[in-house]
mmCIF file of C-alpha atoms in Angstrom:
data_model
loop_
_atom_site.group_PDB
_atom_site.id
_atom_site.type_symbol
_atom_site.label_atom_id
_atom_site.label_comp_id
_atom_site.label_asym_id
_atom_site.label_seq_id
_atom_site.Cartn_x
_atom_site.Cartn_y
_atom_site.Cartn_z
ATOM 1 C CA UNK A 1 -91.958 27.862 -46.952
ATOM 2 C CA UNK A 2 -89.266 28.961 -44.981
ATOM 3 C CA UNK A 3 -86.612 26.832 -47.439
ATOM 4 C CA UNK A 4 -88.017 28.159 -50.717
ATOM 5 C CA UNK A 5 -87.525 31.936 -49.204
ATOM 6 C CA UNK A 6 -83.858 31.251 -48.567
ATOM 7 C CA UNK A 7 -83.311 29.419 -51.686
ATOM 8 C CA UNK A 8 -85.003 32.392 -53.232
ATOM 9 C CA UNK A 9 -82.870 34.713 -51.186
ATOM 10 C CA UNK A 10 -79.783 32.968 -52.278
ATOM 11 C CA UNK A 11 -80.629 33.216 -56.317
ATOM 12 C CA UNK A 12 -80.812 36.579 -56.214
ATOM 13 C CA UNK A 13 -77.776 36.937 -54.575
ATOM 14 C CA UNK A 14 -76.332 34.527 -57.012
ATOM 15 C CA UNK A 15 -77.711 36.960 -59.891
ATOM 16 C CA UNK A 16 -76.321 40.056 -58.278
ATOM 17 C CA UNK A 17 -72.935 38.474 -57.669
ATOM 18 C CA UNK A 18 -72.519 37.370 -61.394
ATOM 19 C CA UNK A 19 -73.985 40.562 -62.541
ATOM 20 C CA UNK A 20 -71.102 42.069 -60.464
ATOM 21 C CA UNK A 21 -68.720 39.526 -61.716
ATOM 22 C CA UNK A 22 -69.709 40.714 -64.992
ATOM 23 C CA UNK A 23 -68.988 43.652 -64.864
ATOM 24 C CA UNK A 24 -66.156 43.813 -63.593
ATOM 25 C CA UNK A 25 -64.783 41.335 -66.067
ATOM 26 C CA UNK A 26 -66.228 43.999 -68.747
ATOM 27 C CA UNK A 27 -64.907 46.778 -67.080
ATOM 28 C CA UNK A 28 -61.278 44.803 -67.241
ATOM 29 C CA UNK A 29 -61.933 43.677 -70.372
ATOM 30 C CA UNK A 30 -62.957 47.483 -71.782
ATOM 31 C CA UNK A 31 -59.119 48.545 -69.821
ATOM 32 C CA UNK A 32 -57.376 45.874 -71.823
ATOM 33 C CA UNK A 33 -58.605 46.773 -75.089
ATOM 34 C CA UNK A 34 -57.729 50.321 -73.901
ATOM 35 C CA UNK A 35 -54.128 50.121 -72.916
ATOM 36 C CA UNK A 36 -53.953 47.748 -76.438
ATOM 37 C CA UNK A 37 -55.038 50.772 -78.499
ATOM 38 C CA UNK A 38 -53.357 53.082 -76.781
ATOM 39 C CA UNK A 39 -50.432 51.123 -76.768
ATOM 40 C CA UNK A 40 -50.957 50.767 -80.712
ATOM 41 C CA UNK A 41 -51.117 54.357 -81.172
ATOM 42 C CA UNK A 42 -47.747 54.700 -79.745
ATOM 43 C CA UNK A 43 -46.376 51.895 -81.643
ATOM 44 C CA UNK A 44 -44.699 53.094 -84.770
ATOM 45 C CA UNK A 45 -46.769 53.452 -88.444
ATOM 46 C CA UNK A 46 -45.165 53.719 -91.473
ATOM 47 C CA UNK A 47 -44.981 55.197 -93.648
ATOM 48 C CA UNK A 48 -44.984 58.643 -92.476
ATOM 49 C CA UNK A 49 -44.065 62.072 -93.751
ATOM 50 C CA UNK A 50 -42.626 64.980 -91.490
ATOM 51 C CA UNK A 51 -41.627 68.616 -92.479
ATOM 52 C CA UNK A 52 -37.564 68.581 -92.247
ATOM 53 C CA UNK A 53 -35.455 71.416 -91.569
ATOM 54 C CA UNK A 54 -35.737 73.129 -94.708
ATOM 55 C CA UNK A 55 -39.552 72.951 -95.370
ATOM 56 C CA UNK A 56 -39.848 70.189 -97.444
ATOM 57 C CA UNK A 57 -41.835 67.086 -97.195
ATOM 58 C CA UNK A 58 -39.863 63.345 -96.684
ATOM 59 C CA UNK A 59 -41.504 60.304 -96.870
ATOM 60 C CA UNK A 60 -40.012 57.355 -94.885
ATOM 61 C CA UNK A 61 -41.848 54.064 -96.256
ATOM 62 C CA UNK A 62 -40.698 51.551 -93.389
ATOM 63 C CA UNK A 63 -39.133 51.604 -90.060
ATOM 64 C CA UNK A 64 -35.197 52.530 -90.200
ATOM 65 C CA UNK A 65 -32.959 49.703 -89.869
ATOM 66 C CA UNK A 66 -29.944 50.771 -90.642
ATOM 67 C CA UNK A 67 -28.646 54.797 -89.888
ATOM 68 C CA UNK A 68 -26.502 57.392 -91.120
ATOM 69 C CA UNK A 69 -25.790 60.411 -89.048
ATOM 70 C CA UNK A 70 -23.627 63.284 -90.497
ATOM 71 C CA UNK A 71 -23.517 65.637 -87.754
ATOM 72 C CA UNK A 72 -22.695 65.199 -83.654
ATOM 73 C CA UNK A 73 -25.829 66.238 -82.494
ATOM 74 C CA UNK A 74 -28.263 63.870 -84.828
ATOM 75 C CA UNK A 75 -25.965 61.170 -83.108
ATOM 76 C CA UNK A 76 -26.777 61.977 -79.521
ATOM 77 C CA UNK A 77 -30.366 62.473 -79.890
ATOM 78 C CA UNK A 78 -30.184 59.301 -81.692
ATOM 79 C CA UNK A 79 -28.713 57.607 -78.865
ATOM 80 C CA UNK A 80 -30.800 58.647 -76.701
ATOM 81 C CA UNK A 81 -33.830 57.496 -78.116
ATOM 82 C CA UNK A 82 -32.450 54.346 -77.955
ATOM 83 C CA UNK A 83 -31.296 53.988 -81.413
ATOM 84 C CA UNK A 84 -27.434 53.163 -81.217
ATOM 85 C CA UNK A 85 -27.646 49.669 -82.421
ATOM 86 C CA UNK A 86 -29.055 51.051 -85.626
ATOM 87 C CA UNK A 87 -26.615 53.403 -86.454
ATOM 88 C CA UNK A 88 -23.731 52.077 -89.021
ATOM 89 C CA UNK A 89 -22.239 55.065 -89.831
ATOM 90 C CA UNK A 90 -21.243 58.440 -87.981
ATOM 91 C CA UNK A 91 -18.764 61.605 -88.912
ATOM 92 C CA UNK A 92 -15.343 62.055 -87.687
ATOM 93 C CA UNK A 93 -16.290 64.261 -85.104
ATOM 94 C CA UNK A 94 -18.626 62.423 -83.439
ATOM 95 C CA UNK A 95 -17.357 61.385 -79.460
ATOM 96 C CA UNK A 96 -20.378 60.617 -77.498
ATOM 97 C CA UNK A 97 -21.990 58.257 -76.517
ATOM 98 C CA UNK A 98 -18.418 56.258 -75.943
ATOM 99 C CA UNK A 99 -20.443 53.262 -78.192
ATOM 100 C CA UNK A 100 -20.554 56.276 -81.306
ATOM 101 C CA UNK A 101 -16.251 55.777 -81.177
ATOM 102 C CA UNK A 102 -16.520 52.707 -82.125
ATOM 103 C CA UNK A 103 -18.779 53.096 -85.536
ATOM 104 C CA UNK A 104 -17.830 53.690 -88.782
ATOM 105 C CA UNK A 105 -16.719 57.282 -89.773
ATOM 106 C CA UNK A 106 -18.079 58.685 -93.111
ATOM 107 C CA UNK A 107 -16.027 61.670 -93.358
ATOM 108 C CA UNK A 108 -16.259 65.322 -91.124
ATOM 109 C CA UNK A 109 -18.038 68.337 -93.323
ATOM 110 C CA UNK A 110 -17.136 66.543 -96.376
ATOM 111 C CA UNK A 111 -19.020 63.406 -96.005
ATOM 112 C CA UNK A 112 -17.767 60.554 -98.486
ATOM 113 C CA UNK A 113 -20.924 59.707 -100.522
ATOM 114 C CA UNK A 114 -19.092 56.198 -101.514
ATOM 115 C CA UNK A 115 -18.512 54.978 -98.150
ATOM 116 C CA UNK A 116 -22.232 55.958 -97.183
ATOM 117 C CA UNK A 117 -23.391 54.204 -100.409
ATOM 118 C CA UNK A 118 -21.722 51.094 -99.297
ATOM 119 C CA UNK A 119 -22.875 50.960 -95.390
ATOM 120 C CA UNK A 120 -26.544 50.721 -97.008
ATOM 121 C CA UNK A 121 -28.063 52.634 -94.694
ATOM 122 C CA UNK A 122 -32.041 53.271 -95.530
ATOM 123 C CA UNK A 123 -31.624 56.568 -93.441
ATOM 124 C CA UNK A 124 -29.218 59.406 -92.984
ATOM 125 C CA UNK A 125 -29.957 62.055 -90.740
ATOM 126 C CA UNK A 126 -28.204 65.271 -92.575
ATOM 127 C CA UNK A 127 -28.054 68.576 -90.969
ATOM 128 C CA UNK A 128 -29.637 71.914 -91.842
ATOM 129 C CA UNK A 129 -26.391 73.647 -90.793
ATOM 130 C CA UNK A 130 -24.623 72.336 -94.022
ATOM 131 C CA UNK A 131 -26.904 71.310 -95.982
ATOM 132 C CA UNK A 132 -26.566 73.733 -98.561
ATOM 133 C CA UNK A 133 -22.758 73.278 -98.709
ATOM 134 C CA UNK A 134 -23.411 69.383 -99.050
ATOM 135 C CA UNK A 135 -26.706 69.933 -101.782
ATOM 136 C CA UNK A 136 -24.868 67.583 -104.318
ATOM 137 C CA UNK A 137 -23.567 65.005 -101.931
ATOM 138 C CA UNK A 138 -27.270 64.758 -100.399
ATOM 139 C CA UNK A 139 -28.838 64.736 -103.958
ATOM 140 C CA UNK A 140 -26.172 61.554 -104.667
ATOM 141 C CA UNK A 141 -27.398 59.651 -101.940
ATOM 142 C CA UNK A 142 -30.987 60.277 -102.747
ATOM 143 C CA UNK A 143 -30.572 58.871 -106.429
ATOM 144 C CA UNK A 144 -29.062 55.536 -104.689
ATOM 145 C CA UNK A 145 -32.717 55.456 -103.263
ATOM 146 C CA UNK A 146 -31.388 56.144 -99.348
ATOM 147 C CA UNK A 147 -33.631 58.619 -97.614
ATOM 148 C CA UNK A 148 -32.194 61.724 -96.648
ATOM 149 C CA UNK A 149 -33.761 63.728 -93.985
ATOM 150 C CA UNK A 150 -32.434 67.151 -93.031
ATOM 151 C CA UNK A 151 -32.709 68.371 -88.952
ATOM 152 C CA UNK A 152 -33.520 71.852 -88.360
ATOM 153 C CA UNK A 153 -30.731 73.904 -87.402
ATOM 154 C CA UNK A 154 -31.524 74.731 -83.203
ATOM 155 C CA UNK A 155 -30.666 78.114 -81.853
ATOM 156 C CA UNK A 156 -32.754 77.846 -78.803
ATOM 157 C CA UNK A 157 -34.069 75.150 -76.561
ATOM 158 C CA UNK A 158 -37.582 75.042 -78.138
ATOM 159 C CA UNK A 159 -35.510 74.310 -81.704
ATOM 160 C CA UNK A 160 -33.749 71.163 -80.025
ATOM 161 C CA UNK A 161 -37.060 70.319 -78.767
ATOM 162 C CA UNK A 162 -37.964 70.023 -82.130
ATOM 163 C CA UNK A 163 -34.984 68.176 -83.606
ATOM 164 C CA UNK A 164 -35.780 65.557 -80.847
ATOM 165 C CA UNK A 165 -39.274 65.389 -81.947
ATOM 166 C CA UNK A 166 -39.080 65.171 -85.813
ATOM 167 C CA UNK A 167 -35.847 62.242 -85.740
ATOM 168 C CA UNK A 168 -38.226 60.613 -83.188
ATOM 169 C CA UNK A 169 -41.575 60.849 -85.924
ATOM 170 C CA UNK A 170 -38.965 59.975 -88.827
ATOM 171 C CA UNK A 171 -37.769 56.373 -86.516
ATOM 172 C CA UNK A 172 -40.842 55.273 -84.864
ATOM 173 C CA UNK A 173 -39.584 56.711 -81.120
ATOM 174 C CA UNK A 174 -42.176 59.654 -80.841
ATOM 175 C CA UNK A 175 -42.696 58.422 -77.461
ATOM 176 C CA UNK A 176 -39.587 57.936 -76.326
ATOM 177 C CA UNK A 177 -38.890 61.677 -77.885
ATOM 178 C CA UNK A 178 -41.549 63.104 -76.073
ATOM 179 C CA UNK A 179 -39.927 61.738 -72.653
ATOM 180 C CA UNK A 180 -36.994 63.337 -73.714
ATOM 181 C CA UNK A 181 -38.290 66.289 -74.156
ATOM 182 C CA UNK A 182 -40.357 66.649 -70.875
ATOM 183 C CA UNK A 183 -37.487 65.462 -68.863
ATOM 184 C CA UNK A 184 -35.261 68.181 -70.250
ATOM 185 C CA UNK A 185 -38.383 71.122 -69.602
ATOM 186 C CA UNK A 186 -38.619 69.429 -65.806
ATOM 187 C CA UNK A 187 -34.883 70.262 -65.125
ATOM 188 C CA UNK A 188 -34.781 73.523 -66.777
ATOM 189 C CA UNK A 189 -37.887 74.809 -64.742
ATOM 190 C CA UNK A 190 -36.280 73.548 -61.743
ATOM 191 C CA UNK A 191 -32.949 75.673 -62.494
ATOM 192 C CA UNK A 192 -34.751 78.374 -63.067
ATOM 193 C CA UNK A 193 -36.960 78.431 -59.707
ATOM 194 C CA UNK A 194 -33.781 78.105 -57.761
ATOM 195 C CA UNK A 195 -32.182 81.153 -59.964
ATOM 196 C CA UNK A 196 -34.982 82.841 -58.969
ATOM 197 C CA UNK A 197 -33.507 83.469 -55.663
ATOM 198 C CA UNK A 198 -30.395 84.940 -56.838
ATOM 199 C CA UNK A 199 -31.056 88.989 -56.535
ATOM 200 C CA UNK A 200 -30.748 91.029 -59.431
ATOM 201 C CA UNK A 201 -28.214 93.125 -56.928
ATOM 202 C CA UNK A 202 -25.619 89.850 -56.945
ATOM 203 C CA UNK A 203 -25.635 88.672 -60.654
ATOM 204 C CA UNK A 204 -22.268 88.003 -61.066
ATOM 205 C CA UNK A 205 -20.741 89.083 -65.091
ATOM 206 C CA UNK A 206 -19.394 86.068 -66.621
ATOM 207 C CA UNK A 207 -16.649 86.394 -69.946
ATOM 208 C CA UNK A 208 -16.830 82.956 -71.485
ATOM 209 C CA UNK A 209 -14.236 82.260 -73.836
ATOM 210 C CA UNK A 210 -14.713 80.002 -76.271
ATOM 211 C CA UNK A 211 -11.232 80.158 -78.268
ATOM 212 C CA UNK A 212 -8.056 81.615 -76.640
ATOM 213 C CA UNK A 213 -5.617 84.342 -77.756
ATOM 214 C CA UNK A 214 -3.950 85.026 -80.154
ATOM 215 C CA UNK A 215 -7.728 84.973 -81.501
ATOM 216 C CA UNK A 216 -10.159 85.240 -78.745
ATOM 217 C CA UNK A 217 -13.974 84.228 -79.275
ATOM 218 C CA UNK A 218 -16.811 84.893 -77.164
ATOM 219 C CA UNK A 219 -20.655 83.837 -76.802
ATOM 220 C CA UNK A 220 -23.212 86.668 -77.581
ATOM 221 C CA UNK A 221 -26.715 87.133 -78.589
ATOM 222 C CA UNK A 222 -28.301 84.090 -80.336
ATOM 223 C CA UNK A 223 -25.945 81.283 -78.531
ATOM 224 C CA UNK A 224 -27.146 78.254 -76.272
ATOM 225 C CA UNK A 225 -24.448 79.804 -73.890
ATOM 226 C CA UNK A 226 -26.003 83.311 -73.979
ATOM 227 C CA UNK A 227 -29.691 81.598 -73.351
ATOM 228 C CA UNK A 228 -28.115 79.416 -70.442
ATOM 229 C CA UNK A 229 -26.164 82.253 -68.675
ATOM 230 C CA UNK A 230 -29.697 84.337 -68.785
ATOM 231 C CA UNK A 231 -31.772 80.779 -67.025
ATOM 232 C CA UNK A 232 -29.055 81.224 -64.356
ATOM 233 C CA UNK A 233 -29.688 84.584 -63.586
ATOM 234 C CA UNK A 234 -25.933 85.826 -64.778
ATOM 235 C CA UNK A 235 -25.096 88.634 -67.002
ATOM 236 C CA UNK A 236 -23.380 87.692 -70.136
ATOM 237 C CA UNK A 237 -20.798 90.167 -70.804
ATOM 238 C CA UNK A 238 -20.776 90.187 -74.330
ATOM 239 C CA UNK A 239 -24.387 89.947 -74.573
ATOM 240 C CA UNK A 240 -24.866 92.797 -76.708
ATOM 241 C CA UNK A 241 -22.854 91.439 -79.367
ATOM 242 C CA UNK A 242 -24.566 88.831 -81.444
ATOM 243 C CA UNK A 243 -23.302 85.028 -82.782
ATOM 244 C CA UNK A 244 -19.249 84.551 -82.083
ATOM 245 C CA UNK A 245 -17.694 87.542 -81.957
ATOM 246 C CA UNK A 246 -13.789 88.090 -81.883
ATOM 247 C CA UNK A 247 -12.404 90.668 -79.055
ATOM 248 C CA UNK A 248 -9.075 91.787 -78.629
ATOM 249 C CA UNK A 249 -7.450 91.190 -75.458
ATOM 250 C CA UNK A 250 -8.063 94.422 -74.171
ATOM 251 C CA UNK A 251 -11.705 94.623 -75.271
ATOM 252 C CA UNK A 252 -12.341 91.768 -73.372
ATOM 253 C CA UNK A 253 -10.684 92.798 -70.154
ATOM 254 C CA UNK A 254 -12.185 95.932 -70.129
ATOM 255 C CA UNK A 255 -15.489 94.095 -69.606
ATOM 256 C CA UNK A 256 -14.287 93.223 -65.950
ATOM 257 C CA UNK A 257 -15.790 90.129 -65.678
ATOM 258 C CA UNK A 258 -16.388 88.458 -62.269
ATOM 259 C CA UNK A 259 -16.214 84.964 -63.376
ATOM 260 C CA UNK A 260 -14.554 83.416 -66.160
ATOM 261 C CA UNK A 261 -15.930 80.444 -68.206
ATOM 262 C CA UNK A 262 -13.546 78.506 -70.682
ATOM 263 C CA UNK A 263 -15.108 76.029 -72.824
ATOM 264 C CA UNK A 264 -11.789 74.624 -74.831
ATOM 265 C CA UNK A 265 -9.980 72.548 -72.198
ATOM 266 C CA UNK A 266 -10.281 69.719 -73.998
ATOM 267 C CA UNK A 267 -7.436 70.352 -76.744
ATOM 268 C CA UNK A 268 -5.633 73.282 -74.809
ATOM 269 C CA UNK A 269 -3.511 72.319 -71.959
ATOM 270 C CA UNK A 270 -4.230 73.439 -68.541
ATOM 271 C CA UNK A 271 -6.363 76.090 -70.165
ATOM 272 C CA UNK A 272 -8.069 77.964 -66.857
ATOM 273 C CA UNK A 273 -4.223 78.094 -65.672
ATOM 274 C CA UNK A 274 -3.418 80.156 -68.928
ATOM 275 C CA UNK A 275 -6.126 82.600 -68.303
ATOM 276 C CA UNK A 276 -4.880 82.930 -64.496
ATOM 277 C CA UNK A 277 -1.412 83.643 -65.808
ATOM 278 C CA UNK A 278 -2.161 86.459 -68.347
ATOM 279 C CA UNK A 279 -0.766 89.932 -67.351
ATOM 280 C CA UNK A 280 -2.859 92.137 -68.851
ATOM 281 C CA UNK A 281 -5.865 90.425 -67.551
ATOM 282 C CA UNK A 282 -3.927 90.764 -63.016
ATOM 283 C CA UNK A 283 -6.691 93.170 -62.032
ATOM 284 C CA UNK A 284 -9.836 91.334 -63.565
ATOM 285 C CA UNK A 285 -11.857 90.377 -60.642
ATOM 286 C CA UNK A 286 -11.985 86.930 -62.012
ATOM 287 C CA UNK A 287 -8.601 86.585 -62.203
ATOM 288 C CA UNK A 288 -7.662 87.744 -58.619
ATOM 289 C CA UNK A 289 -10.570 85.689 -57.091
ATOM 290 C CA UNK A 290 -9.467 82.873 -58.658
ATOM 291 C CA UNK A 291 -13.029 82.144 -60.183
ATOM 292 C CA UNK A 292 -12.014 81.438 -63.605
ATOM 293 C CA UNK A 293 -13.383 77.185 -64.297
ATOM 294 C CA UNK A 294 -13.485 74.950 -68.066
ATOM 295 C CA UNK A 295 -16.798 73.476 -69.232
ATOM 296 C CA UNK A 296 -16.899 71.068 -71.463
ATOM 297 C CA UNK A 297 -17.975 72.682 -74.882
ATOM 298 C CA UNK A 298 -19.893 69.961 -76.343
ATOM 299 C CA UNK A 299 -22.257 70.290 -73.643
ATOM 300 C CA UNK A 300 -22.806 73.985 -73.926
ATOM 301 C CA UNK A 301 -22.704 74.464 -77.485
ATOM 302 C CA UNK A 302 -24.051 70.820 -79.253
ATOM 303 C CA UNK A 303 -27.988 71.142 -79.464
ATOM 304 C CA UNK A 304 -29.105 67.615 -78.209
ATOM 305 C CA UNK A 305 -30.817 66.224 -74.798
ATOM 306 C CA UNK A 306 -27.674 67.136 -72.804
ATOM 307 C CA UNK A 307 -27.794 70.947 -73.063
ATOM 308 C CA UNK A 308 -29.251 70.826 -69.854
ATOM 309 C CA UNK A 309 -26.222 69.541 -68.196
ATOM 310 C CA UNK A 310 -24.533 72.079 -69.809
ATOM 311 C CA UNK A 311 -26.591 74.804 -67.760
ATOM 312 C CA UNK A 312 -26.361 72.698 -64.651
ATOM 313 C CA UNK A 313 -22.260 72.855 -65.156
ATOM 314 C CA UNK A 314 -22.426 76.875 -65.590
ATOM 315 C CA UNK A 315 -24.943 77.249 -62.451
ATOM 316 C CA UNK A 316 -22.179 75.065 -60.295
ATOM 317 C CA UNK A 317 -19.109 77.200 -61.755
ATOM 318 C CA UNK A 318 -21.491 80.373 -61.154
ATOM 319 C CA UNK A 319 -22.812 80.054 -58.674
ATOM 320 C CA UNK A 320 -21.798 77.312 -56.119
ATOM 321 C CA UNK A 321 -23.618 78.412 -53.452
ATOM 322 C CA UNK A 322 -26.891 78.265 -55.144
ATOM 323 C CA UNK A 323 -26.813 74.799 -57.150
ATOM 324 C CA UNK A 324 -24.492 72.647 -55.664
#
């Protein structure tokens, strides 16, 4: 009697341990088939149609194999979603990533339609910027049957965010995009808590110069450098003024900046030592503090994932004490 209540005993624990079994293996099972369809969703499906940058609905049929980019900034976001070995053709003025050197050029604002033709791309990213300038070339490439979609022209960070997000719909890298995005949000929010501390009291004025004399062009209202200068808690001297204003020498001096930002060093020659050597500009506290620095424009003024940097280079020439 004794036997036959173990043995019972033991089949029931045999039934509860398979039940068990069972479920986990459904519960596994049910996370499997999850992560698969949610995995899916990710996945790219063509085709798909997005909204460019001038309202109007494109169609791409099939994943891009082979790109076009007319414009710097289409380049590095393409890049950076990981689409570099895709891209056959770039513009003259393209210089980063090092790999987008090494492409082939299609021409600067006057892209050769013929040399695009021939690289058979099944994409070109076009730009908002000039598109209207460029309205025949673009129409050209459309009757060879090459989609043509035009990015939004960004002003502001929530703009870029966008440019990001619709070349990452038009590609099949919306995911990628979106960690683009976030990661750029996570280091501006994190700039901005530690500007936070800098007291309205010590906000230093900042002159950034963006072309040299004989004609000298500033930043105002409107500009990724205006936006950035504001993140970091400093006042932009020219603020009031809106686009890319010209000042005369004395204009501009007369502002009394305490910091000086160049952003042309790249093709003018020792160009913070210029500024230093300038007589008018002797009694500018900048000047005789010796707080005048060069940032590199492309990162301050080319609206793609590394306009963050470009704030993180002003906050450092800014203020050292704060973000270094």
């Amino acid at each position: 009697m004794k036997q036959w209540k173990y043995y019972v005993m033991f089949l029931a624990f045999l039934l509860t341990f398979g039940l068990l079994v069972g479920c986990n293996s459904e519960n596994a099972n049910n996370e499997t088939t999850a992560k698969k369809q949610e995995a899916k969703t990710e996945e790219a499906v063509f085709p798909v149609t997005v909204k460019d940058g001038l309202g109007e609905e494109v169609t791409i049929q099939s994943e891009p194999k082979k790109i076009v980019s007319l414009i710097p900034s289409n380049t590095e976001i393409a890049y950076a979603l990981g689409l570099g070995e895709k891209i056959v053709g770039v513009s003259d003025f393209d210089n980063y990533p090092e790999d987008a050197k090494k492409k082939e050029k299609i021409g600067g604002t006057d892209f050769n339609v013929e040399k695009i033709i021939s690289l058979k791309p099944d994409l070109v990213l076009a730009h908002a910027s000039g598109a209207h300038n460029s309205k025949d070339g673009l129409q050209q490439l459309k009757d060879a049957g090459i989609t043509v979609l035009v990015v939004n022209d960004a002003k502001t960070f929530d703009d870029v965010y966008h440019s990001i997000e619709l070349i990452g719909k038009a590609t099949g890298t919306t995911k990628k995009a979106h960690e683009i995005i976030e990661n750029m949000k996570t280091k501006l929010e994190a700039i901005k808590e530690k500007a936070k501390s800098i007291k309205e009291k010590d906000q230093l004025k900042v002159w950034v110069e963006v072309s040299p004399a004989p004609e000298i062009y500033t930043a105002g209202k409107g500009t990724f450098i205006d936006d950035m200068l504001k993140v970091i808690s400093a006042k932009n001297v020219a603020g009031d003024q809106e686009g890319w204003p010209m000042f005369t020498e004395e204009k501009a001096v007369a502002l009394n900046p305490d910091v000086i930002i160049t952003t042309y060093g790249d093709y003018v020659k020792d160009a913070t030592k210029q500024v230093m050597s300038r007589p008018a500009w002797k009694d500018v506290p900048a000047v005789k503090n010796k707080r005048v620095y060069d940032v590199n424009s492309d990162l301050v003024t080319r609206p793609g994932p590394r306009l963050v940097e470009g704030v993180e280079e002003l906050a450092k020439a800014i203020y050292p004490e704060v973000f270094q």
